[in-house]
Coordinates of C-alpha atoms and ligand atoms in Angstrom, one line a residue:
X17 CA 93.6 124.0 115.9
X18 CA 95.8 125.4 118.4
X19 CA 96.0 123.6 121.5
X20 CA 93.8 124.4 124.6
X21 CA 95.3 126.4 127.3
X22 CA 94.1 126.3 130.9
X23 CA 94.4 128.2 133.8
X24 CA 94.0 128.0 137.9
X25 CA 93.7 131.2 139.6
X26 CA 93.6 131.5 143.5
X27 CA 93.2 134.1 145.7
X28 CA 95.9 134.1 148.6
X29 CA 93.9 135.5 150.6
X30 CA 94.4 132.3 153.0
X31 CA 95.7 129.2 152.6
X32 CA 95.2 126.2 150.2
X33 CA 92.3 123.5 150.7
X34 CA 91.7 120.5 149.5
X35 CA 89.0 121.9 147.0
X36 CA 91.9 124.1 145.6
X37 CA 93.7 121.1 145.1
X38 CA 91.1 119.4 143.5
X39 CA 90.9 121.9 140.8
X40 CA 94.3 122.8 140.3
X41 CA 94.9 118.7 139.4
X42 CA 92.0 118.9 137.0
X43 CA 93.5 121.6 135.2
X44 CA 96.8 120.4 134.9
X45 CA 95.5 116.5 134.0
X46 CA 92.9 118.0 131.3
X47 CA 96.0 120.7 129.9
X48 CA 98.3 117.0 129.8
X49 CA 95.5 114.9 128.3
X50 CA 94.7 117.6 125.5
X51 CA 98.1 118.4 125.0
X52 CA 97.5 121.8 126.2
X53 CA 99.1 123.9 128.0
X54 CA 98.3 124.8 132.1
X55 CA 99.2 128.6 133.5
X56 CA 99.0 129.6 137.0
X57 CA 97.2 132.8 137.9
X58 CA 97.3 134.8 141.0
X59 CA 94.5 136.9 141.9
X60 CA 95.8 139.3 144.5
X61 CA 93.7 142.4 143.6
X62 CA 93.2 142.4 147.1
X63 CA 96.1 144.1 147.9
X64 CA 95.7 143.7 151.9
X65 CA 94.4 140.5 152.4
X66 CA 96.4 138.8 149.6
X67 CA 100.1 139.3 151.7
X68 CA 103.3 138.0 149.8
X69 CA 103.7 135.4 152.7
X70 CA 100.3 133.5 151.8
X71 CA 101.6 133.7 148.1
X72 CA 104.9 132.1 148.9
X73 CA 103.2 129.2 150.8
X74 CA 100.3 128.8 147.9
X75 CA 103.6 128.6 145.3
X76 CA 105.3 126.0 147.7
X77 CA 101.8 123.8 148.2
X78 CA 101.1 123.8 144.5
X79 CA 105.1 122.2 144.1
X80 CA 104.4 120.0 146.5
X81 CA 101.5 118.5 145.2
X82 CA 103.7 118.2 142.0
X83 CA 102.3 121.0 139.5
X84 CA 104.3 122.4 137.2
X85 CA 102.8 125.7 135.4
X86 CA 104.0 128.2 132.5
X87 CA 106.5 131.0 133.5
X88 CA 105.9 133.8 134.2
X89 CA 103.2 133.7 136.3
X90 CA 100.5 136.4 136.0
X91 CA 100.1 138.5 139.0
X92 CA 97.1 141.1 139.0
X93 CA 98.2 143.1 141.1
X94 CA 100.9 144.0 138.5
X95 CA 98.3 144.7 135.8
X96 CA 96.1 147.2 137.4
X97 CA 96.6 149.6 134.3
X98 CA 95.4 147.1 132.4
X99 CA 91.8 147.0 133.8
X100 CA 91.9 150.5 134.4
X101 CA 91.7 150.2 130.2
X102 CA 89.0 147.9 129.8
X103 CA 87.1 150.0 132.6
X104 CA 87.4 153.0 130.6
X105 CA 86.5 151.4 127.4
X106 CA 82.8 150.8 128.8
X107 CA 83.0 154.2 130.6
X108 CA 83.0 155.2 127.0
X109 CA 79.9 152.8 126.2
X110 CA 78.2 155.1 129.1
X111 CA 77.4 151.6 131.3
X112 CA 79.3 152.8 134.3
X113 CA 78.2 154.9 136.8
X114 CA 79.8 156.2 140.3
X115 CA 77.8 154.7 143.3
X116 CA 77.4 156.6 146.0
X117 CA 75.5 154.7 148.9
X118 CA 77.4 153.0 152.0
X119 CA 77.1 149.3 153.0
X120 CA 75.4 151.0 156.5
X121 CA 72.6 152.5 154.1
X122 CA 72.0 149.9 151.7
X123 CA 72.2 147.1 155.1
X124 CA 69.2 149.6 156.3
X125 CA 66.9 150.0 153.6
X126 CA 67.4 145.8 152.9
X127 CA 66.7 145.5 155.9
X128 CA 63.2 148.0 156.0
X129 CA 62.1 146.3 152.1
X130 CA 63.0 142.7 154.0
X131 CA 60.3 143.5 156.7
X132 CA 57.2 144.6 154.2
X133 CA 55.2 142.2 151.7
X134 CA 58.3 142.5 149.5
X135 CA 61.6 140.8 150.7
X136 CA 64.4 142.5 148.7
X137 CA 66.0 140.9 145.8
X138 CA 69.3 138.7 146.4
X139 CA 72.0 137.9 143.7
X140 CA 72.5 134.2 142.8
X141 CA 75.3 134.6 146.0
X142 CA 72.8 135.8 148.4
X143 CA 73.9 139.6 148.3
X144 CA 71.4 142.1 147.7
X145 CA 70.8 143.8 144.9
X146 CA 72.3 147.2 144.8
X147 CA 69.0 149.6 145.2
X148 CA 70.3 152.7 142.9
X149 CA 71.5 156.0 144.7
X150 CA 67.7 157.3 144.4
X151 CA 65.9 155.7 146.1
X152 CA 67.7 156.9 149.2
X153 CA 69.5 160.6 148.4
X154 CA 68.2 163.3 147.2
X155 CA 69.5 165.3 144.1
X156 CA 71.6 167.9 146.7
X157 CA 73.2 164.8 148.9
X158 CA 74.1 163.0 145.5
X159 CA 75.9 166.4 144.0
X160 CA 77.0 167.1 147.6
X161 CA 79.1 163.2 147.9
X162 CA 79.8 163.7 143.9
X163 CA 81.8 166.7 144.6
X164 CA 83.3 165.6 148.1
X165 CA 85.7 162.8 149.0
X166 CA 83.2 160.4 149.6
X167 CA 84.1 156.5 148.9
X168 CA 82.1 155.6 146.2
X169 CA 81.8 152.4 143.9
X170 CA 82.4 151.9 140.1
X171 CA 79.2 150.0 139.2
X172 CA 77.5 148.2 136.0
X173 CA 74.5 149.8 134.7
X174 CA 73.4 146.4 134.0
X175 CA 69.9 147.5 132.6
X176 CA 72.0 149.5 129.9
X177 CA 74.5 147.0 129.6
X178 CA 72.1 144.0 128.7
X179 CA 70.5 146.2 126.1
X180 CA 73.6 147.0 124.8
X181 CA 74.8 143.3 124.5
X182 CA 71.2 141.9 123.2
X183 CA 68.9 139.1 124.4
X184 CA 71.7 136.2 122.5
X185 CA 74.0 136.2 125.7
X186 CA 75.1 132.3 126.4
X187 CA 77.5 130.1 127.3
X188 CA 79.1 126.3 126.3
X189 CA 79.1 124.3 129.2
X190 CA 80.7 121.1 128.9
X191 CA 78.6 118.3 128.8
X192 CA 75.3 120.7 129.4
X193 CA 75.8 122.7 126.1
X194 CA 74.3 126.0 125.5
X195 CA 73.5 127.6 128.7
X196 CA 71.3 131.0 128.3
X197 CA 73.1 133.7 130.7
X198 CA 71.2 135.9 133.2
X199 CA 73.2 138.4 134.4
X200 CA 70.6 140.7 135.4
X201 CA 70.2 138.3 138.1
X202 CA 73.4 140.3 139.6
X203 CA 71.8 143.7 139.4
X204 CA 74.7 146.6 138.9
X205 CA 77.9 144.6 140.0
X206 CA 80.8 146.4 141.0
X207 CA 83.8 146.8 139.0
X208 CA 86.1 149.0 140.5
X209 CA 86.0 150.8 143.8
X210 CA 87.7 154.7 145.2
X211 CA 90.3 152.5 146.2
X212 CA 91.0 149.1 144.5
X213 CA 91.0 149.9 140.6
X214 CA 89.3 146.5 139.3
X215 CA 86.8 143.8 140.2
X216 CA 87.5 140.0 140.3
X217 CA 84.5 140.1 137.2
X218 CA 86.7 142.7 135.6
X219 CA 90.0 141.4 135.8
X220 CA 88.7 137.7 135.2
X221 CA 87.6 138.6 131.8
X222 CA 90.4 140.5 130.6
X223 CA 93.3 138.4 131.8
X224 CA 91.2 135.1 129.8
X225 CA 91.4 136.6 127.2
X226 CA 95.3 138.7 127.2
X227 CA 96.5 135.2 128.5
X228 CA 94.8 133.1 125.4
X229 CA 92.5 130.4 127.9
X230 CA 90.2 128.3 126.1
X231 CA 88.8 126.6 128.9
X232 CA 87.6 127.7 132.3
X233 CA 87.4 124.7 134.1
X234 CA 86.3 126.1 138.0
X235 CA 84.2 125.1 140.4
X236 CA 80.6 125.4 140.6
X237 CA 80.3 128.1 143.1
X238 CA 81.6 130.6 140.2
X239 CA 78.8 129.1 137.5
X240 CA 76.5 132.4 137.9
X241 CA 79.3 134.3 137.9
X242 CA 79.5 133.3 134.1
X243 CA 76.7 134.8 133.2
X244 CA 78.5 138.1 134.2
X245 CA 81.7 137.5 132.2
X246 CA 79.9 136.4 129.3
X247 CA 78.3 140.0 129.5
X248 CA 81.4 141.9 130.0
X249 CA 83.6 139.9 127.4
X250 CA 80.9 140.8 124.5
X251 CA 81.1 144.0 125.9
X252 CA 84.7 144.4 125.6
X253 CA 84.7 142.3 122.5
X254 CA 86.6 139.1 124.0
X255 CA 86.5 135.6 122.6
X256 CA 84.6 133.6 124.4
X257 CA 86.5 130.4 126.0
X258 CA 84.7 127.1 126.6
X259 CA 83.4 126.7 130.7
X260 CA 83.6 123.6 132.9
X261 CA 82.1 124.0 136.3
X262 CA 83.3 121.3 139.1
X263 CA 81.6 119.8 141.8
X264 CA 83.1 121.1 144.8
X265 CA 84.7 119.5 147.9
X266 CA 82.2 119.6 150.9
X267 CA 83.7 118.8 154.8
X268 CA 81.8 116.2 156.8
X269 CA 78.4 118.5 157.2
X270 CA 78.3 119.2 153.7
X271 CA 79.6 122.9 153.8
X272 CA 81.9 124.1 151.2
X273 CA 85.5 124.5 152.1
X274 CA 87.1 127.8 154.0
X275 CA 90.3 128.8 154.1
X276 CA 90.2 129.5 157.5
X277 CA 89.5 125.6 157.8
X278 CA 92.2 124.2 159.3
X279 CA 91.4 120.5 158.9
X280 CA 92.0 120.5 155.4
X281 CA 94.5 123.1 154.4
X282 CA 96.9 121.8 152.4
X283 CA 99.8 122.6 155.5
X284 CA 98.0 120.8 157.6
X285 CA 97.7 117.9 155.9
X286 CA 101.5 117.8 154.9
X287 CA 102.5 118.3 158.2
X288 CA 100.7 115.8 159.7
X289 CA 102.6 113.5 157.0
X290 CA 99.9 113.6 154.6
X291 CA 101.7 112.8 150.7
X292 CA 100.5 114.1 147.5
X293 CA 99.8 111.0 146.9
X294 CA 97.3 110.4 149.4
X295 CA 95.8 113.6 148.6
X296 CA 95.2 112.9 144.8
X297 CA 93.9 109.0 146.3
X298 CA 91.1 111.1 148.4
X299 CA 90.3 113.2 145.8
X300 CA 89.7 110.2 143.1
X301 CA 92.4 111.1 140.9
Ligands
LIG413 N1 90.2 133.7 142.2 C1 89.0 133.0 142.2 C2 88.9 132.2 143.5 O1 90.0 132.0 144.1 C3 88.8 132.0 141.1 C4 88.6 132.7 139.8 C5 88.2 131.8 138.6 O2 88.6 130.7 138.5 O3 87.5 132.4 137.7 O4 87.9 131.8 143.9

Protein backbone atom coordinates (compact mmCIF):
# COMPACT_ATOMS: atom_id res chain seq x y z
CA UNK A 1 0.00 0.00 0.00
CA UNK A 2 1.38 3.26 -0.65
CA UNK A 3 1.77 5.36 2.20
CA UNK A 4 -0.89 7.99 3.41
CA UNK A 5 -0.28 11.51 2.54
CA UNK A 6 -1.76 14.44 4.39
CA UNK A 7 -2.39 17.85 3.96
CA UNK A 8 -3.10 21.33 6.10
CA UNK A 9 -4.52 24.01 4.07
CA UNK A 10 -5.12 27.59 5.54
CA UNK A 11 -6.42 30.50 4.29
CA UNK A 12 -4.17 33.73 5.00
CA UNK A 13 -6.73 35.60 5.07
CA UNK A 14 -5.53 36.55 8.80
CA UNK A 15 -3.34 35.26 11.10
CA UNK A 16 -2.78 31.87 12.75
CA UNK A 17 -4.79 30.65 15.93
CA UNK A 18 -4.39 28.23 18.17
CA UNK A 19 -7.06 25.91 16.45
CA UNK A 20 -4.79 26.15 13.29
CA UNK A 21 -2.16 24.95 15.25
CA UNK A 22 -4.00 22.27 16.60
CA UNK A 23 -4.60 20.85 13.31
CA UNK A 24 -1.62 21.45 11.59
CA UNK A 25 0.23 19.17 14.59
CA UNK A 26 -2.32 16.48 14.07
CA UNK A 27 -1.43 16.24 10.52
CA UNK A 28 2.01 16.27 10.78
CA UNK A 29 2.03 13.60 14.01
CA UNK A 30 -0.60 11.22 12.11
CA UNK A 31 1.71 11.74 8.45
CA UNK A 32 5.02 10.69 11.18
CA UNK A 33 3.06 7.92 12.99
CA UNK A 34 1.81 6.28 9.48
CA UNK A 35 4.88 6.93 7.89
CA UNK A 36 3.22 9.20 5.59
CA UNK A 37 3.92 11.96 4.17
CA UNK A 38 2.53 15.82 5.32
CA UNK A 39 2.13 18.77 2.45
CA UNK A 40 1.32 22.22 3.12
CA UNK A 41 -1.46 23.95 1.16
CA UNK A 42 -2.25 27.50 0.72
CA UNK A 43 -5.61 28.50 -0.07
CA UNK A 44 -5.34 32.03 -1.35
CA UNK A 45 -8.12 32.04 -3.95
CA UNK A 46 -8.99 35.01 -2.32
CA UNK A 47 -6.74 37.11 -4.11
CA UNK A 48 -7.42 40.37 -1.92
CA UNK A 49 -7.86 39.24 1.42
CA UNK A 50 -5.12 36.50 1.22
CA UNK A 51 -1.97 39.42 0.93
CA UNK A 52 1.60 37.87 0.51
CA UNK A 53 2.44 39.52 4.01
CA UNK A 54 -0.15 37.32 5.95
CA UNK A 55 1.45 34.36 3.92
CA UNK A 56 4.89 35.15 5.00
CA UNK A 57 3.99 35.28 8.69
CA UNK A 58 1.58 31.94 8.34
CA UNK A 59 5.03 30.28 6.70
CA UNK A 60 7.15 31.75 9.68
CA UNK A 61 4.45 30.54 12.59
CA UNK A 62 4.14 27.06 11.13
CA UNK A 63 8.49 27.00 11.40
CA UNK A 64 8.17 28.14 14.54
CA UNK A 65 5.98 25.67 15.93
CA UNK A 66 8.46 23.24 14.31
CA UNK A 67 6.61 21.75 11.05
CA UNK A 68 8.33 20.75 8.40
CA UNK A 69 6.23 20.13 5.06
CA UNK A 70 6.90 18.76 1.40
CA UNK A 71 8.39 21.32 -1.21
CA UNK A 72 6.93 22.90 -3.23
CA UNK A 73 4.22 24.16 -1.60
CA UNK A 74 0.92 24.35 -3.55
CA UNK A 75 -0.40 27.74 -3.94
CA UNK A 76 -4.03 28.12 -5.59
CA UNK A 77 -3.71 31.07 -6.60
CA UNK A 78 -1.21 29.72 -9.14
CA UNK A 79 -3.53 26.97 -10.45
CA UNK A 80 -6.56 28.93 -11.41
CA UNK A 81 -6.38 27.24 -14.91
CA UNK A 82 -6.65 24.27 -13.39
CA UNK A 83 -10.20 24.69 -11.89
CA UNK A 84 -11.16 26.58 -14.67
CA UNK A 85 -10.79 22.70 -16.22
CA UNK A 86 -12.75 20.88 -13.77
CA UNK A 87 -15.47 23.79 -14.04
CA UNK A 88 -15.72 23.20 -17.59
CA UNK A 89 -15.84 19.53 -17.40
CA UNK A 90 -19.29 19.76 -15.48
CA UNK A 91 -20.36 22.78 -17.65
CA UNK A 92 -20.23 19.92 -20.16
CA UNK A 93 -22.42 17.59 -17.77
CA UNK A 94 -24.94 20.71 -18.14
CA UNK A 95 -24.94 21.15 -13.87
CA UNK A 96 -23.88 24.70 -14.08
CA UNK A 97 -25.69 27.52 -14.60
CA UNK A 98 -24.99 31.46 -14.49
CA UNK A 99 -26.79 33.18 -11.42
CA UNK A 100 -27.96 36.22 -11.84
CA UNK A 101 -29.52 37.69 -8.51
CA UNK A 102 -27.55 40.20 -6.08
CA UNK A 103 -26.94 39.57 -2.35
CA UNK A 104 -29.40 42.95 -1.90
CA UNK A 105 -32.24 40.76 -3.69
CA UNK A 106 -31.73 37.46 -2.34
CA UNK A 107 -31.19 39.44 1.54
CA UNK A 108 -34.81 40.92 0.55
CA UNK A 109 -36.83 38.08 -0.48
CA UNK A 110 -35.13 35.91 2.74
CA UNK A 111 -36.03 38.36 4.50
CA UNK A 112 -40.10 38.62 3.08
CA UNK A 113 -40.20 34.29 3.14
CA UNK A 114 -38.53 34.75 6.86
CA UNK A 115 -41.65 36.87 7.93
CA UNK A 116 -44.59 34.42 6.50
CA UNK A 117 -45.52 30.81 8.02
CA UNK A 118 -42.49 29.59 6.09
CA UNK A 119 -38.97 30.76 7.44
CA UNK A 120 -36.59 30.25 4.45
CA UNK A 121 -34.33 27.34 4.22
CA UNK A 122 -30.59 27.78 5.68
CA UNK A 123 -27.46 25.60 4.67
CA UNK A 124 -25.91 23.48 7.43
CA UNK A 125 -23.66 27.13 7.80
CA UNK A 126 -26.68 29.18 8.34
CA UNK A 127 -26.70 30.78 4.72
CA UNK A 128 -29.74 30.70 2.89
CA UNK A 129 -30.43 28.71 0.29
CA UNK A 130 -29.99 30.33 -3.10
CA UNK A 131 -33.87 30.91 -4.33
CA UNK A 132 -33.29 30.38 -8.30
CA UNK A 133 -33.22 33.54 -10.58
CA UNK A 134 -37.19 32.99 -11.12
CA UNK A 135 -38.67 33.51 -8.54
CA UNK A 136 -37.57 37.08 -8.60
CA UNK A 137 -36.86 38.26 -12.53
CA UNK A 138 -38.74 37.95 -15.18
CA UNK A 139 -37.73 36.29 -18.52
CA UNK A 140 -36.76 40.05 -20.19
CA UNK A 141 -34.61 41.11 -16.80
CA UNK A 142 -32.89 37.62 -16.97
CA UNK A 143 -31.95 37.99 -20.96
CA UNK A 144 -31.48 41.74 -20.23
CA UNK A 145 -28.38 40.87 -17.11
CA UNK A 146 -27.49 37.70 -19.47
CA UNK A 147 -26.50 39.91 -22.16
CA UNK A 148 -25.10 42.90 -20.01
CA UNK A 149 -22.09 43.21 -17.66
CA UNK A 150 -23.91 42.25 -14.79
CA UNK A 151 -21.86 40.24 -11.88
CA UNK A 152 -23.25 37.01 -11.83
CA UNK A 153 -22.31 33.69 -10.00
CA UNK A 154 -21.27 30.21 -11.38
CA UNK A 155 -23.62 27.99 -9.44
CA UNK A 156 -24.38 24.04 -8.85
CA UNK A 157 -27.56 22.78 -10.23
CA UNK A 158 -27.61 20.64 -7.36
CA UNK A 159 -31.11 19.00 -8.14
CA UNK A 160 -29.33 17.86 -11.59
CA UNK A 161 -26.22 17.21 -10.02
CA UNK A 162 -27.53 14.69 -7.24
CA UNK A 163 -29.49 12.90 -10.00
CA UNK A 164 -26.61 12.70 -11.91
CA UNK A 165 -24.31 11.23 -9.08
CA UNK A 166 -27.20 8.70 -7.70
CA UNK A 167 -28.75 8.21 -4.25
CA UNK A 168 -25.02 5.92 -3.11
CA UNK A 169 -23.20 9.29 -2.19
CA UNK A 170 -21.12 8.63 1.26
CA UNK A 171 -18.27 9.10 3.10
CA UNK A 172 -15.60 7.09 5.64
CA UNK A 173 -15.31 8.82 8.68
CA UNK A 174 -12.86 7.67 10.95
CA UNK A 175 -14.08 6.03 13.86
CA UNK A 176 -17.94 6.78 12.74
CA UNK A 177 -17.65 4.72 9.36
CA UNK A 178 -19.98 5.22 6.57
CA UNK A 179 -21.51 8.53 6.72
CA UNK A 180 -24.60 8.99 4.06
CA UNK A 181 -23.83 12.55 2.38
CA UNK A 182 -26.60 15.33 1.93
CA UNK A 183 -25.51 17.80 -0.12
CA UNK A 184 -28.80 19.00 -1.20
CA UNK A 185 -28.76 20.40 2.20
CA UNK A 186 -26.44 23.21 0.48
CA UNK A 187 -28.89 23.98 -2.26
CA UNK A 188 -26.93 25.38 -5.61
CA UNK A 189 -23.45 26.19 -4.08
CA UNK A 190 -21.26 28.53 -5.84
CA UNK A 191 -18.35 27.50 -7.72
CA UNK A 192 -16.95 30.24 -9.45
CA UNK A 193 -17.89 33.84 -9.58
CA UNK A 194 -17.56 37.03 -12.68
CA UNK A 195 -14.52 37.55 -10.89
CA UNK A 196 -12.72 34.89 -8.85
CA UNK A 197 -12.52 31.74 -11.25
CA UNK A 198 -12.98 28.86 -8.50
CA UNK A 199 -14.77 28.10 -5.23
CA UNK A 200 -13.03 26.78 -2.03
CA UNK A 201 -15.58 23.40 -2.75
CA UNK A 202 -14.05 23.47 -6.20
CA UNK A 203 -10.49 23.87 -5.73
CA UNK A 204 -10.63 21.58 -2.47
CA UNK A 205 -11.61 18.68 -4.50
CA UNK A 206 -9.30 19.01 -7.30
CA UNK A 207 -6.13 19.85 -5.58
CA UNK A 208 -6.98 16.34 -3.13
CA UNK A 209 -6.90 14.65 -5.64
CA UNK A 210 -3.76 16.23 -8.27
CA UNK A 211 -1.75 16.30 -4.90
CA UNK A 212 -2.46 12.31 -4.04
CA UNK A 213 -4.19 12.98 -0.11
CA UNK A 214 -5.55 10.07 1.38
CA UNK A 215 -6.66 11.57 4.41
CA UNK A 216 -8.56 14.80 5.27
CA UNK A 217 -8.06 15.24 8.64
CA UNK A 218 -9.88 18.98 9.37
CA UNK A 219 -11.87 20.32 11.74
CA UNK A 220 -15.45 19.78 12.38
CA UNK A 221 -16.74 23.02 11.20
CA UNK A 222 -15.94 21.67 7.41
CA UNK A 223 -17.86 18.06 8.09
CA UNK A 224 -21.04 19.28 5.91
CA UNK A 225 -18.89 20.56 3.71
CA UNK A 226 -18.06 16.90 2.83
CA UNK A 227 -21.08 16.06 1.72
CA UNK A 228 -20.36 18.66 -1.04
CA UNK A 229 -16.90 17.37 -2.14
CA UNK A 230 -18.07 13.87 -2.09
CA UNK A 231 -20.60 15.15 -4.79
CA UNK A 232 -18.21 16.99 -6.89
CA UNK A 233 -15.34 14.36 -6.77
CA UNK A 234 -17.83 11.53 -8.22
CA UNK A 235 -18.74 14.12 -10.44
CA UNK A 236 -15.40 14.84 -11.67
CA UNK A 237 -14.45 11.17 -11.22
CA UNK A 238 -11.91 11.64 -8.19
CA UNK A 239 -10.77 9.08 -5.69
CA UNK A 240 -12.25 9.45 -2.80
CA UNK A 241 -9.72 10.03 0.37
CA UNK A 242 -10.49 8.89 3.86
CA UNK A 243 -12.10 12.03 6.28
CA UNK A 244 -11.23 12.82 9.94
CA UNK A 245 -13.14 15.70 11.37
CA UNK A 246 -11.50 17.36 14.72
CA UNK A 247 -12.98 18.87 17.59
CA UNK A 248 -12.26 22.37 17.45
CA UNK A 249 -10.59 24.83 19.86
CA UNK A 250 -13.32 27.02 21.65
CA UNK A 251 -12.03 30.53 23.70
CA UNK A 252 -13.36 30.81 27.26
CA UNK A 253 -17.28 31.40 26.11
CA UNK A 254 -17.17 28.53 23.98
CA UNK A 255 -17.06 30.33 20.54
CA UNK A 256 -14.88 29.02 17.80
CA UNK A 257 -11.72 30.75 17.14
CA UNK A 258 -11.34 34.11 14.80
CA UNK A 259 -8.58 35.26 13.25
CA UNK A 260 -9.23 38.54 14.16
CA UNK A 261 -8.83 37.17 17.81
CA UNK A 262 -5.96 38.58 19.09
CA UNK A 263 -5.68 36.52 22.32
CA UNK A 264 -4.72 33.51 20.68
CA UNK A 265 -3.02 34.23 17.42
CA UNK A 266 -0.10 32.42 17.14
CA UNK A 267 2.13 36.11 17.22
CA UNK A 268 0.71 36.98 20.08
CA UNK A 269 1.37 34.22 21.94
CA UNK A 270 5.19 34.08 20.81
CA UNK A 271 5.60 37.47 21.59
CA UNK A 272 4.46 37.44 24.82
CA UNK A 273 7.20 34.51 25.26
CA UNK A 274 4.83 31.78 24.70
CA UNK A 275 7.20 28.44 23.27
CA UNK A 276 6.09 25.80 20.95
CA UNK A 277 6.38 23.87 23.56
CA UNK A 278 3.84 25.36 25.80
CA UNK A 279 1.61 25.53 22.94
CA UNK A 280 1.62 21.79 21.94
CA UNK A 281 1.39 21.31 26.30
CA UNK A 282 -2.16 23.37 26.05
CA UNK A 283 -3.19 21.71 23.23
CA UNK A 284 -2.69 17.97 24.81
CA UNK A 285 -0.07 16.95 22.48
N1 LIG B 1 -8.79 26.55 3.73
C1 LIG B 1 -9.74 26.04 4.64
C2 LIG B 1 -9.71 26.85 5.91
O1 LIG B 1 -8.73 27.54 6.17
C3 LIG B 1 -9.53 24.58 5.03
C4 LIG B 1 -9.80 23.68 3.91
C5 LIG B 1 -9.81 22.19 4.23
O2 LIG B 1 -9.08 21.75 5.14
O3 LIG B 1 -10.50 21.49 3.53
O4 LIG B 1 -10.66 26.82 6.67
Amino acid sequence: MNSPVYRFAPSPNGHLHLGHAYSAILNDEAAKQTSGRFMLRIEDIDTIRCTPQLQEDMLEDLKWLGLHWETPVRRQSEHFSEYGKALGKLEAMGVVYKALLTRAQIKRFVAQQDASNAPWQRDPDGAPLYPGDNRILSEQEQQALQDSDASYALRLNMAKATRLAGPALSWNEAHHGKIQADPAAWGDVVLARKDTPTSYHLSVVVDDALQGITHVLRGKDLYHATSVHRLLQTLLDLPEPHYEHHDLILDKTGRKLAKSAKDTSLRELRTNGVTPEQIREKLAF
